[in-house]
């Protein structure tokens, strides 16, 4: 593979500083409509208070970009203990003596100042694996981006959350150039229910498929090494399963509706998020379902969930730039909205809109090596977690790629997860 032209350290450093600033700006924009009480409030035992997330973002930045590569002492002694995600389960985070209010805001700023000082000093051409090609900076950017999504999970529960003026984001973002409707446009059915209740399928050829991430760009350890898998041919849903199709399953099987659905009193459904109820849009992908529900739907439909290798093979060639990602629309887009971003096999919305549950447990690839620390993914390997793929409307665009593996407990519904089904060909 040809190597990208060498960029000078100075321009790379400038680009890194700009991207760090952009990431922080987004984090703060999402939280701007909230007051300190809302930032500190525990909305759910399975989600951290937003003040913890903010402090954790700053502390993780201090740990890696200031202490580890800059060799500096921590600003606040062993504060890091409180922000260790493994030491402190989500249900305990609200009662920890974490930084709050003005102290928290000062900490974010002090860390960022030091981060930029260290960035100025480091040698990005160094042989150190953490610094080479700016790896540690990519890691930190992805971390903040990913925490935006966790914050958005909580923001779904905040009564009367009003995004700052200017949202949906302006059309300089390719996904916002008029193809994606804003959250407020999502009210009400735009097509008759019966026209979207079934979805057609596209064929993925059998044979050898390359999966996982190569070494030519940033990726997490769990995506590596890239390797070949042999797959039998299969059919995959052209789009994610829609609300209309899922509603039919709920009616016929008497199962619980997805999170945030409630009856409208006339036999239909309302969806309530951010404190506002709207008629459920039948043509949008179903979202906020757990793995067990996705699996039960697939069996009800006479199909099954794809393995993650099947999902990745079906995703090959999908265009990230035209996907509904990056919090642009603050909601899903109707199934079939971005046909121009379809993958090589013709599957649409493989990237963006909703994370897609797969049948697979979160296991290491053959030849896996933990880097830079086992707590990122290695400690989660095993049959407790299921893999999700593709990213959702709430995922920053920079985070997502066909090989990106997300994982969560199969009972979780607060995440932005939907699914699509497959059938053997
Ligand atoms: Fe984190």
mmCIF file of C-alpha atoms and ligand atoms in Angstrom:
data_model
loop_
_atom_site.group_PDB
_atom_site.id
_atom_site.type_symbol
_atom_site.label_atom_id
_atom_site.label_comp_id
_atom_site.label_asym_id
_atom_site.label_seq_id
_atom_site.Cartn_x
_atom_site.Cartn_y
_atom_site.Cartn_z
ATOM 1 C CA UNK A 1 0.000 0.000 0.000
ATOM 2 C CA UNK A 2 1.471 3.437 -0.937
ATOM 3 C CA UNK A 3 2.414 5.557 2.065
ATOM 4 C CA UNK A 4 0.694 8.886 2.578
ATOM 5 C CA UNK A 5 3.016 11.853 1.918
ATOM 6 C CA UNK A 6 5.002 12.769 5.030
ATOM 7 C CA UNK A 7 3.480 15.761 6.824
ATOM 8 C CA UNK A 8 5.781 17.994 8.806
ATOM 9 C CA UNK A 9 5.493 17.821 12.585
ATOM 10 C CA UNK A 10 4.542 21.483 12.802
ATOM 11 C CA UNK A 11 1.527 21.242 10.523
ATOM 12 C CA UNK A 12 0.526 17.957 12.146
ATOM 13 C CA UNK A 13 0.690 19.615 15.552
ATOM 14 C CA UNK A 14 -1.430 22.482 14.320
ATOM 15 C CA UNK A 15 -3.970 20.048 12.910
ATOM 16 C CA UNK A 16 -4.030 18.114 16.182
ATOM 17 C CA UNK A 17 -4.583 21.295 18.204
ATOM 18 C CA UNK A 18 -7.453 22.315 15.918
ATOM 19 C CA UNK A 19 -9.093 18.906 16.195
ATOM 20 C CA UNK A 20 -8.739 18.885 19.983
ATOM 21 C CA UNK A 21 -10.403 22.274 20.070
ATOM 22 C CA UNK A 22 -13.229 21.138 17.766
ATOM 23 C CA UNK A 23 -13.882 18.074 19.923
ATOM 24 C CA UNK A 24 -14.092 20.192 23.076
ATOM 25 C CA UNK A 25 -16.322 22.728 21.392
ATOM 26 C CA UNK A 26 -18.818 19.968 20.515
ATOM 27 C CA UNK A 27 -18.755 18.532 24.036
ATOM 28 C CA UNK A 28 -19.484 21.939 25.542
ATOM 29 C CA UNK A 29 -22.140 22.795 22.939
ATOM 30 C CA UNK A 30 -24.070 19.645 23.789
ATOM 31 C CA UNK A 31 -24.033 20.592 27.475
ATOM 32 C CA UNK A 32 -24.521 24.344 27.106
ATOM 33 C CA UNK A 33 -28.336 24.226 27.562
ATOM 34 C CA UNK A 34 -27.941 22.578 30.987
ATOM 35 C CA UNK A 35 -27.397 24.155 34.394
ATOM 36 C CA UNK A 36 -25.081 22.836 37.118
ATOM 37 C CA UNK A 37 -27.906 20.991 38.873
ATOM 38 C CA UNK A 38 -28.682 19.078 35.669
ATOM 39 C CA UNK A 39 -25.004 18.325 35.113
ATOM 40 C CA UNK A 40 -24.754 16.813 38.590
ATOM 41 C CA UNK A 41 -28.095 14.984 38.614
ATOM 42 C CA UNK A 42 -28.247 11.184 38.431
ATOM 43 C CA UNK A 43 -30.872 10.453 35.760
ATOM 44 C CA UNK A 44 -30.321 6.713 35.584
ATOM 45 C CA UNK A 45 -28.241 4.166 37.508
ATOM 46 C CA UNK A 46 -26.838 2.926 34.194
ATOM 47 C CA UNK A 47 -25.579 6.364 33.122
ATOM 48 C CA UNK A 48 -23.014 8.647 34.775
ATOM 49 C CA UNK A 49 -24.012 12.159 35.771
ATOM 50 C CA UNK A 50 -22.767 14.489 33.015
ATOM 51 C CA UNK A 51 -20.364 16.200 35.446
ATOM 52 C CA UNK A 52 -18.578 12.847 35.879
ATOM 53 C CA UNK A 53 -18.285 12.412 32.105
ATOM 54 C CA UNK A 54 -16.820 15.894 31.754
ATOM 55 C CA UNK A 55 -14.297 15.395 34.549
ATOM 56 C CA UNK A 56 -13.423 11.971 33.163
ATOM 57 C CA UNK A 57 -12.780 13.441 29.690
ATOM 58 C CA UNK A 58 -10.388 16.002 31.216
ATOM 59 C CA UNK A 59 -8.762 13.470 33.535
ATOM 60 C CA UNK A 60 -8.177 10.948 30.728
ATOM 61 C CA UNK A 61 -6.605 13.766 28.715
ATOM 62 C CA UNK A 62 -4.393 14.709 31.670
ATOM 63 C CA UNK A 63 -3.365 11.096 32.234
ATOM 64 C CA UNK A 64 -2.295 10.444 28.617
ATOM 65 C CA UNK A 65 -1.411 13.792 27.044
ATOM 66 C CA UNK A 66 0.077 15.520 30.096
ATOM 67 C CA UNK A 67 1.337 12.897 32.566
ATOM 68 C CA UNK A 68 2.218 9.926 30.323
ATOM 69 C CA UNK A 69 3.783 11.680 27.342
ATOM 70 C CA UNK A 70 4.617 15.005 29.031
ATOM 71 C CA UNK A 71 6.031 13.524 32.241
ATOM 72 C CA UNK A 72 4.167 16.095 34.384
ATOM 73 C CA UNK A 73 2.784 15.558 37.874
ATOM 74 C CA UNK A 74 -1.031 15.354 38.201
ATOM 75 C CA UNK A 75 -2.781 18.671 38.898
ATOM 76 C CA UNK A 76 -4.957 17.318 41.712
ATOM 77 C CA UNK A 77 -3.115 14.456 43.426
ATOM 78 C CA UNK A 78 -4.934 11.170 43.046
ATOM 79 C CA UNK A 79 -8.098 12.667 41.573
ATOM 80 C CA UNK A 80 -7.734 10.111 38.771
ATOM 81 C CA UNK A 81 -9.053 7.395 41.097
ATOM 82 C CA UNK A 82 -12.521 8.980 40.985
ATOM 83 C CA UNK A 83 -12.566 9.071 37.207
ATOM 84 C CA UNK A 84 -11.385 5.529 36.616
ATOM 85 C CA UNK A 85 -14.243 3.960 34.670
ATOM 86 C CA UNK A 86 -13.438 0.424 35.794
ATOM 87 C CA UNK A 87 -12.953 1.257 39.506
ATOM 88 C CA UNK A 88 -16.168 3.254 39.650
ATOM 89 C CA UNK A 89 -19.284 1.557 38.226
ATOM 90 C CA UNK A 90 -21.837 3.977 36.739
ATOM 91 C CA UNK A 91 -24.334 3.592 39.566
ATOM 92 C CA UNK A 92 -21.782 4.907 42.111
ATOM 93 C CA UNK A 93 -20.509 7.926 40.168
ATOM 94 C CA UNK A 94 -23.154 10.411 41.364
ATOM 95 C CA UNK A 95 -22.025 10.157 44.980
ATOM 96 C CA UNK A 96 -18.261 10.433 44.405
ATOM 97 C CA UNK A 97 -16.454 13.589 45.591
ATOM 98 C CA UNK A 98 -15.770 14.601 41.959
ATOM 99 C CA UNK A 99 -15.082 18.124 40.710
ATOM 100 C CA UNK A 100 -18.230 20.106 40.118
ATOM 101 C CA UNK A 101 -19.396 23.454 38.736
ATOM 102 C CA UNK A 102 -16.678 26.178 38.461
ATOM 103 C CA UNK A 103 -13.941 23.843 39.768
ATOM 104 C CA UNK A 104 -14.776 21.367 37.019
ATOM 105 C CA UNK A 105 -14.690 24.018 34.301
ATOM 106 C CA UNK A 106 -11.341 25.309 35.594
ATOM 107 C CA UNK A 107 -9.928 21.782 35.545
ATOM 108 C CA UNK A 108 -10.949 21.267 31.890
ATOM 109 C CA UNK A 109 -9.174 24.496 30.964
ATOM 110 C CA UNK A 110 -6.046 23.871 33.028
ATOM 111 C CA UNK A 111 -5.604 20.418 31.535
ATOM 112 C CA UNK A 112 -6.081 21.721 28.012
ATOM 113 C CA UNK A 113 -3.469 24.430 28.566
ATOM 114 C CA UNK A 114 -0.950 21.820 29.687
ATOM 115 C CA UNK A 115 -1.905 19.497 26.823
ATOM 116 C CA UNK A 116 -1.033 22.212 24.302
ATOM 117 C CA UNK A 117 2.262 22.934 26.091
ATOM 118 C CA UNK A 118 3.222 19.270 25.872
ATOM 119 C CA UNK A 119 2.061 19.024 22.246
ATOM 120 C CA UNK A 120 4.500 21.789 21.452
ATOM 121 C CA UNK A 121 7.377 19.795 22.981
ATOM 122 C CA UNK A 122 6.779 16.243 21.732
ATOM 123 C CA UNK A 123 8.382 14.621 18.712
ATOM 124 C CA UNK A 124 5.680 13.059 16.557
ATOM 125 C CA UNK A 125 8.300 11.351 14.394
ATOM 126 C CA UNK A 126 9.566 9.492 17.451
ATOM 127 C CA UNK A 127 9.836 5.713 17.501
ATOM 128 C CA UNK A 128 7.640 5.642 20.605
ATOM 129 C CA UNK A 129 4.529 3.681 19.570
ATOM 130 C CA UNK A 130 2.291 6.055 21.523
ATOM 131 C CA UNK A 131 3.542 9.116 19.649
ATOM 132 C CA UNK A 132 4.162 7.644 16.217
ATOM 133 C CA UNK A 133 1.683 9.111 13.693
ATOM 134 C CA UNK A 134 0.050 10.943 16.601
ATOM 135 C CA UNK A 135 -1.528 7.707 17.901
ATOM 136 C CA UNK A 136 -2.098 8.965 21.441
ATOM 137 C CA UNK A 137 -3.818 12.099 20.118
ATOM 138 C CA UNK A 138 -6.128 10.040 17.896
ATOM 139 C CA UNK A 139 -6.899 7.931 20.956
ATOM 140 C CA UNK A 140 -7.825 10.981 23.012
ATOM 141 C CA UNK A 141 -9.911 12.540 20.249
ATOM 142 C CA UNK A 142 -11.829 9.293 19.800
ATOM 143 C CA UNK A 143 -12.310 9.080 23.569
ATOM 144 C CA UNK A 144 -13.902 12.515 23.806
ATOM 145 C CA UNK A 145 -16.009 11.830 20.692
ATOM 146 C CA UNK A 146 -17.238 8.559 22.187
ATOM 147 C CA UNK A 147 -18.158 10.228 25.456
ATOM 148 C CA UNK A 148 -20.308 12.708 23.502
ATOM 149 C CA UNK A 149 -22.421 9.738 22.528
ATOM 150 C CA UNK A 150 -22.775 8.510 26.114
ATOM 151 C CA UNK A 151 -23.785 12.040 27.069
ATOM 152 C CA UNK A 152 -26.417 12.011 24.334
ATOM 153 C CA UNK A 153 -27.810 8.781 25.801
ATOM 154 C CA UNK A 154 -28.443 10.711 28.991
ATOM 155 C CA UNK A 155 -29.707 13.806 27.164
ATOM 156 C CA UNK A 156 -32.584 11.644 25.818
ATOM 157 C CA UNK A 157 -33.817 11.582 29.431
ATOM 158 C CA UNK A 158 -33.536 15.322 30.098
ATOM 159 C CA UNK A 159 -36.936 17.031 30.189
ATOM 160 C CA UNK A 160 -37.227 19.857 27.662
ATOM 161 C CA UNK A 161 -33.635 19.618 26.440
ATOM 162 C CA UNK A 162 -33.354 22.225 23.692
ATOM 163 C CA UNK A 163 -30.198 22.050 21.585
ATOM 164 C CA UNK A 164 -28.328 25.331 21.211
ATOM 165 C CA UNK A 165 -29.356 27.571 18.371
ATOM 166 C CA UNK A 166 -27.832 26.443 15.108
ATOM 167 C CA UNK A 167 -28.660 22.779 15.474
ATOM 168 C CA UNK A 168 -29.096 20.826 13.194
ATOM 169 C CA UNK A 169 -25.567 21.610 12.154
ATOM 170 C CA UNK A 170 -24.868 23.757 9.100
ATOM 171 C CA UNK A 171 -24.347 22.246 5.663
ATOM 172 C CA UNK A 172 -20.538 22.497 5.701
ATOM 173 C CA UNK A 173 -20.896 19.010 7.130
ATOM 174 C CA UNK A 174 -21.506 16.749 4.101
ATOM 175 C CA UNK A 175 -24.255 14.853 5.924
ATOM 176 C CA UNK A 176 -26.191 18.023 6.607
ATOM 177 C CA UNK A 177 -26.440 19.204 3.027
ATOM 178 C CA UNK A 178 -30.177 18.923 2.816
ATOM 179 C CA UNK A 179 -30.462 15.172 2.580
ATOM 180 C CA UNK A 180 -30.929 14.612 6.276
ATOM 181 C CA UNK A 181 -33.958 16.015 7.977
ATOM 182 C CA UNK A 182 -33.633 17.626 11.363
ATOM 183 C CA UNK A 183 -35.004 16.034 14.521
ATOM 184 C CA UNK A 184 -37.936 18.422 14.478
ATOM 185 C CA UNK A 185 -38.823 17.335 10.941
ATOM 186 C CA UNK A 186 -39.224 13.789 12.133
ATOM 187 C CA UNK A 187 -42.710 14.330 13.477
ATOM 188 C CA UNK A 188 -45.426 12.122 12.146
ATOM 189 C CA UNK A 189 -45.659 9.359 9.589
ATOM 190 C CA UNK A 190 -44.320 10.407 6.205
ATOM 191 C CA UNK A 191 -45.288 7.212 4.401
ATOM 192 C CA UNK A 192 -48.149 4.815 5.061
ATOM 193 C CA UNK A 193 -47.296 2.129 7.630
ATOM 194 C CA UNK A 194 -47.998 -0.812 5.336
ATOM 195 C CA UNK A 195 -45.511 0.394 2.708
ATOM 196 C CA UNK A 196 -42.498 -0.026 4.977
ATOM 197 C CA UNK A 197 -43.518 -3.037 7.020
ATOM 198 C CA UNK A 198 -41.349 -5.467 5.023
ATOM 199 C CA UNK A 199 -37.830 -4.727 3.855
ATOM 200 C CA UNK A 200 -36.109 -6.254 0.881
ATOM 201 C CA UNK A 201 -32.748 -8.000 1.018
ATOM 202 C CA UNK A 202 -29.504 -7.871 -0.938
ATOM 203 C CA UNK A 203 -27.059 -10.700 -1.614
ATOM 204 C CA UNK A 204 -23.534 -10.913 -0.203
ATOM 205 C CA UNK A 205 -21.389 -13.322 -2.206
ATOM 206 C CA UNK A 206 -19.768 -16.216 -0.381
ATOM 207 C CA UNK A 207 -16.001 -16.795 -0.279
ATOM 208 C CA UNK A 208 -13.069 -15.013 1.371
ATOM 209 C CA UNK A 209 -13.688 -11.557 2.868
ATOM 210 C CA UNK A 210 -11.119 -9.290 4.512
ATOM 211 C CA UNK A 211 -12.192 -7.983 7.932
ATOM 212 C CA UNK A 212 -10.525 -5.886 10.629
ATOM 213 C CA UNK A 213 -8.275 -2.831 10.413
ATOM 214 C CA UNK A 214 -4.945 -2.640 8.596
ATOM 215 C CA UNK A 215 -1.944 -0.746 9.927
ATOM 216 C CA UNK A 216 -2.296 2.203 7.532
ATOM 217 C CA UNK A 217 -4.483 4.333 9.827
ATOM 218 C CA UNK A 218 -5.607 4.733 13.422
ATOM 219 C CA UNK A 219 -7.627 1.867 14.838
ATOM 220 C CA UNK A 220 -8.198 0.286 18.225
ATOM 221 C CA UNK A 221 -6.385 -2.876 19.241
ATOM 222 C CA UNK A 222 -9.585 -4.958 19.078
ATOM 223 C CA UNK A 223 -9.957 -4.244 15.322
ATOM 224 C CA UNK A 224 -6.548 -5.737 14.560
ATOM 225 C CA UNK A 225 -5.070 -7.658 12.889
ATOM 226 C CA UNK A 226 -6.862 -7.517 9.554
ATOM 227 C CA UNK A 227 -7.602 -11.083 8.502
ATOM 228 C CA UNK A 228 -9.523 -13.185 6.051
ATOM 229 C CA UNK A 229 -12.752 -15.005 6.868
ATOM 230 C CA UNK A 230 -14.594 -17.541 4.741
ATOM 231 C CA UNK A 231 -18.313 -16.855 4.512
ATOM 232 C CA UNK A 232 -21.181 -18.752 2.927
ATOM 233 C CA UNK A 233 -23.372 -16.534 0.706
ATOM 234 C CA UNK A 234 -26.201 -14.780 2.552
ATOM 235 C CA UNK A 235 -28.989 -12.246 2.140
ATOM 236 C CA UNK A 236 -29.002 -9.133 4.306
ATOM 237 C CA UNK A 237 -31.761 -6.549 4.817
ATOM 238 C CA UNK A 238 -31.212 -3.598 2.491
ATOM 239 C CA UNK A 239 -31.946 -1.182 5.359
ATOM 240 C CA UNK A 240 -32.174 -1.465 9.145
ATOM 241 C CA UNK A 241 -35.470 -2.840 10.513
ATOM 242 C CA UNK A 242 -38.015 -0.003 10.665
ATOM 243 C CA UNK A 243 -40.372 1.137 13.422
ATOM 244 C CA UNK A 244 -43.319 -0.096 11.326
ATOM 245 C CA UNK A 245 -41.884 -3.588 10.992
ATOM 246 C CA UNK A 246 -40.967 -3.688 14.669
ATOM 247 C CA UNK A 247 -44.438 -2.438 15.716
ATOM 248 C CA UNK A 248 -45.973 -5.386 13.864
ATOM 249 C CA UNK A 249 -43.728 -7.717 15.892
ATOM 250 C CA UNK A 250 -44.741 -6.004 19.133
ATOM 251 C CA UNK A 251 -48.457 -6.348 18.273
ATOM 252 C CA UNK A 252 -48.228 -9.959 17.199
ATOM 253 C CA UNK A 253 -45.876 -11.234 19.866
ATOM 254 C CA UNK A 254 -47.057 -9.143 22.824
ATOM 255 C CA UNK A 255 -43.452 -8.234 23.690
ATOM 256 C CA UNK A 256 -42.410 -4.997 25.411
ATOM 257 C CA UNK A 257 -42.160 -2.020 23.051
ATOM 258 C CA UNK A 258 -38.734 -0.366 22.635
ATOM 259 C CA UNK A 259 -37.523 2.175 25.178
ATOM 260 C CA UNK A 260 -39.247 5.589 24.792
ATOM 261 C CA UNK A 261 -42.339 4.162 23.031
ATOM 262 C CA UNK A 262 -45.787 4.567 24.545
ATOM 263 C CA UNK A 263 -49.369 4.119 23.340
ATOM 264 C CA UNK A 264 -51.082 7.195 21.904
ATOM 265 C CA UNK A 265 -54.517 6.075 23.147
ATOM 266 C CA UNK A 266 -55.776 5.393 19.626
ATOM 267 C CA UNK A 267 -53.919 2.201 18.841
ATOM 268 C CA UNK A 268 -50.790 3.943 17.550
ATOM 269 C CA UNK A 269 -47.461 4.809 19.141
ATOM 270 C CA UNK A 270 -45.764 7.906 20.444
ATOM 271 C CA UNK A 271 -42.052 8.264 20.970
ATOM 272 C CA UNK A 272 -40.834 10.421 23.829
ATOM 273 C CA UNK A 273 -37.249 11.659 24.004
ATOM 274 C CA UNK A 274 -35.717 14.781 25.534
ATOM 275 C CA UNK A 275 -39.081 15.315 27.218
ATOM 276 C CA UNK A 276 -41.037 15.679 23.965
ATOM 277 C CA UNK A 277 -43.589 13.211 22.583
ATOM 278 C CA UNK A 278 -44.099 12.811 18.863
ATOM 279 C CA UNK A 279 -45.996 10.289 16.755
ATOM 280 C CA UNK A 280 -43.652 7.416 15.962
ATOM 281 C CA UNK A 281 -42.299 7.694 12.398
ATOM 282 C CA UNK A 282 -42.966 4.300 10.757
ATOM 283 C CA UNK A 283 -40.255 4.581 8.118
ATOM 284 C CA UNK A 284 -37.354 5.298 10.501
ATOM 285 C CA UNK A 285 -35.048 2.554 11.779
ATOM 286 C CA UNK A 286 -36.163 1.166 15.138
ATOM 287 C CA UNK A 287 -33.816 2.382 17.883
ATOM 288 C CA UNK A 288 -33.295 1.694 21.616
ATOM 289 C CA UNK A 289 -33.871 -2.044 21.460
ATOM 290 C CA UNK A 290 -31.711 -4.533 23.337
ATOM 291 C CA UNK A 291 -29.923 -7.520 21.828
ATOM 292 C CA UNK A 292 -32.525 -9.989 23.150
ATOM 293 C CA UNK A 293 -35.283 -8.009 21.421
ATOM 294 C CA UNK A 294 -33.347 -7.802 18.161
ATOM 295 C CA UNK A 295 -32.660 -11.515 18.279
ATOM 296 C CA UNK A 296 -36.308 -12.330 19.070
ATOM 297 C CA UNK A 297 -37.479 -10.156 16.167
ATOM 298 C CA UNK A 298 -35.097 -11.889 13.770
ATOM 299 C CA UNK A 299 -36.382 -15.322 14.801
ATOM 300 C CA UNK A 300 -39.991 -14.106 14.581
ATOM 301 C CA UNK A 301 -39.275 -12.931 11.019
ATOM 302 C CA UNK A 302 -37.749 -16.333 10.139
ATOM 303 C CA UNK A 303 -34.293 -14.774 9.871
ATOM 304 C CA UNK A 304 -31.298 -14.265 12.179
ATOM 305 C CA UNK A 305 -28.880 -11.521 13.244
ATOM 306 C CA UNK A 306 -25.678 -11.299 11.174
ATOM 307 C CA UNK A 307 -22.374 -12.366 12.664
ATOM 308 C CA UNK A 308 -20.015 -9.415 12.877
ATOM 309 C CA UNK A 309 -17.920 -10.850 10.028
ATOM 310 C CA UNK A 310 -21.049 -11.025 7.850
ATOM 311 C CA UNK A 311 -21.946 -7.477 8.845
ATOM 312 C CA UNK A 312 -18.481 -6.195 7.930
ATOM 313 C CA UNK A 313 -18.485 -8.032 4.603
ATOM 314 C CA UNK A 314 -21.864 -6.446 3.803
ATOM 315 C CA UNK A 315 -20.519 -3.011 4.792
ATOM 316 C CA UNK A 316 -17.568 -3.056 2.363
ATOM 317 C CA UNK A 317 -17.674 0.034 0.140
ATOM 318 C CA UNK A 318 -20.211 1.967 2.264
ATOM 319 C CA UNK A 319 -19.628 5.727 2.170
ATOM 320 C CA UNK A 320 -19.141 7.281 5.598
ATOM 321 C CA UNK A 321 -19.355 10.827 4.262
ATOM 322 C CA UNK A 322 -22.983 10.512 3.211
ATOM 323 C CA UNK A 323 -24.112 8.671 6.352
ATOM 324 C CA UNK A 324 -26.301 10.154 9.091
ATOM 325 C CA UNK A 325 -23.534 10.480 11.695
ATOM 326 C CA UNK A 326 -21.970 13.217 13.792
ATOM 327 C CA UNK A 327 -25.051 14.360 15.763
ATOM 328 C CA UNK A 328 -25.948 16.481 12.754
ATOM 329 C CA UNK A 329 -29.675 15.713 12.740
ATOM 330 C CA UNK A 330 -30.048 14.726 16.427
ATOM 331 C CA UNK A 331 -32.120 11.742 15.304
ATOM 332 C CA UNK A 332 -32.478 8.961 12.752
ATOM 333 C CA UNK A 333 -33.330 9.501 9.093
ATOM 334 C CA UNK A 334 -35.948 7.391 7.263
ATOM 335 C CA UNK A 335 -34.820 4.007 5.950
ATOM 336 C CA UNK A 336 -33.600 4.444 2.385
ATOM 337 C CA UNK A 337 -32.565 8.091 2.833
ATOM 338 C CA UNK A 338 -28.936 7.728 1.782
ATOM 339 C CA UNK A 339 -29.041 5.294 -1.108
ATOM 340 C CA UNK A 340 -25.953 7.062 -2.530
ATOM 341 C CA UNK A 341 -23.864 5.797 0.405
ATOM 342 C CA UNK A 342 -24.826 2.139 -0.136
ATOM 343 C CA UNK A 343 -22.180 -0.535 0.265
ATOM 344 C CA UNK A 344 -20.884 -2.640 -2.652
ATOM 345 C CA UNK A 345 -23.610 -5.257 -2.129
ATOM 346 C CA UNK A 346 -26.325 -2.575 -2.106
ATOM 347 C CA UNK A 347 -26.997 -2.455 1.658
ATOM 348 C CA UNK A 348 -27.974 1.041 2.798
ATOM 349 C CA UNK A 349 -27.355 2.885 6.079
ATOM 350 C CA UNK A 350 -24.765 0.342 7.183
ATOM 351 C CA UNK A 351 -22.965 3.348 8.662
ATOM 352 C CA UNK A 352 -24.842 5.887 10.778
ATOM 353 C CA UNK A 353 -28.448 6.171 11.982
ATOM 354 C CA UNK A 354 -28.431 3.216 14.426
ATOM 355 C CA UNK A 355 -25.773 0.902 15.828
ATOM 356 C CA UNK A 356 -26.588 -2.604 14.637
ATOM 357 C CA UNK A 357 -26.585 -5.544 17.002
ATOM 358 C CA UNK A 358 -24.783 -8.613 15.681
ATOM 359 C CA UNK A 359 -25.014 -12.232 16.776
ATOM 360 C CA UNK A 360 -21.359 -12.193 17.859
ATOM 361 C CA UNK A 361 -19.808 -12.163 21.311
ATOM 362 C CA UNK A 362 -16.969 -9.668 21.820
ATOM 363 C CA UNK A 363 -13.908 -11.875 21.270
ATOM 364 C CA UNK A 364 -10.321 -11.073 20.252
ATOM 365 C CA UNK A 365 -9.258 -11.586 16.636
ATOM 366 C CA UNK A 366 -6.592 -14.227 16.031
ATOM 367 C CA UNK A 367 -3.227 -12.624 16.870
ATOM 368 C CA UNK A 368 -4.733 -9.854 19.038
ATOM 369 C CA UNK A 369 -2.281 -7.742 21.044
ATOM 370 C CA UNK A 370 -3.490 -5.313 23.723
ATOM 371 C CA UNK A 371 -2.374 -1.728 23.033
ATOM 372 C CA UNK A 372 -1.887 0.699 24.665
ATOM 373 C CA UNK A 373 -3.638 -0.763 27.741
ATOM 374 C CA UNK A 374 -5.632 -3.960 28.461
ATOM 375 C CA UNK A 375 -8.508 -1.985 29.989
ATOM 376 C CA UNK A 376 -9.581 -0.600 26.609
ATOM 377 C CA UNK A 377 -10.899 -3.877 25.267
ATOM 378 C CA UNK A 378 -9.091 -6.972 26.523
ATOM 379 C CA UNK A 379 -10.805 -7.029 29.917
ATOM 380 C CA UNK A 380 -14.199 -7.057 28.170
ATOM 381 C CA UNK A 381 -13.557 -10.061 25.905
ATOM 382 C CA UNK A 382 -15.795 -13.070 26.459
ATOM 383 C CA UNK A 383 -19.440 -14.031 26.168
ATOM 384 C CA UNK A 384 -20.867 -11.274 28.419
ATOM 385 C CA UNK A 385 -20.898 -8.636 25.688
ATOM 386 C CA UNK A 386 -22.400 -8.553 22.188
ATOM 387 C CA UNK A 387 -20.821 -6.652 19.309
ATOM 388 C CA UNK A 388 -22.550 -3.690 17.649
ATOM 389 C CA UNK A 389 -21.422 -2.190 14.356
ATOM 390 C CA UNK A 390 -21.787 0.851 12.133
ATOM 391 C CA UNK A 391 -22.330 3.825 14.459
ATOM 392 C CA UNK A 392 -25.480 5.850 15.032
ATOM 393 C CA UNK A 393 -26.663 9.417 14.369
ATOM 394 C CA UNK A 394 -25.064 10.287 17.736
ATOM 395 C CA UNK A 395 -21.598 8.951 16.785
ATOM 396 C CA UNK A 396 -18.957 11.446 15.698
ATOM 397 C CA UNK A 397 -17.989 10.792 12.078
ATOM 398 C CA UNK A 398 -14.297 10.500 12.933
ATOM 399 C CA UNK A 399 -14.971 7.510 15.193
ATOM 400 C CA UNK A 400 -16.626 5.240 12.716
ATOM 401 C CA UNK A 401 -15.219 2.880 10.063
ATOM 402 C CA UNK A 402 -16.394 -0.520 8.783
ATOM 403 C CA UNK A 403 -13.991 -2.337 11.133
ATOM 404 C CA UNK A 404 -14.994 -0.408 14.305
ATOM 405 C CA UNK A 405 -16.278 -2.760 17.033
ATOM 406 C CA UNK A 406 -18.563 -1.506 19.749
ATOM 407 C CA UNK A 407 -19.752 -3.836 22.501
ATOM 408 C CA UNK A 408 -22.363 -3.775 25.215
ATOM 409 C CA UNK A 409 -24.420 -5.948 27.525
ATOM 410 C CA UNK A 410 -27.250 -7.715 25.646
ATOM 411 C CA UNK A 411 -29.910 -6.225 27.940
ATOM 412 C CA UNK A 412 -28.943 -2.590 27.299
ATOM 413 C CA UNK A 413 -31.530 -0.358 25.573
ATOM 414 C CA UNK A 414 -30.363 3.177 26.336
ATOM 415 C CA UNK A 415 -27.728 2.933 23.592
ATOM 416 C CA UNK A 416 -28.653 4.067 20.066
ATOM 417 C CA UNK A 417 -29.053 0.517 18.801
ATOM 418 C CA UNK A 418 -31.216 -1.060 16.142
ATOM 419 C CA UNK A 419 -30.455 -3.991 13.833
ATOM 420 C CA UNK A 420 -30.987 -5.680 10.505
ATOM 421 C CA UNK A 421 -31.450 -9.368 9.712
ATOM 422 C CA UNK A 422 -29.840 -11.920 7.443
ATOM 423 C CA UNK A 423 -30.820 -15.225 5.845
ATOM 424 C CA UNK A 424 -28.676 -17.986 4.365
ATOM 425 C CA UNK A 425 -28.664 -17.843 0.566
HETATM 426 FE FE1 LIG B 1 -13.864 6.891 29.018
#
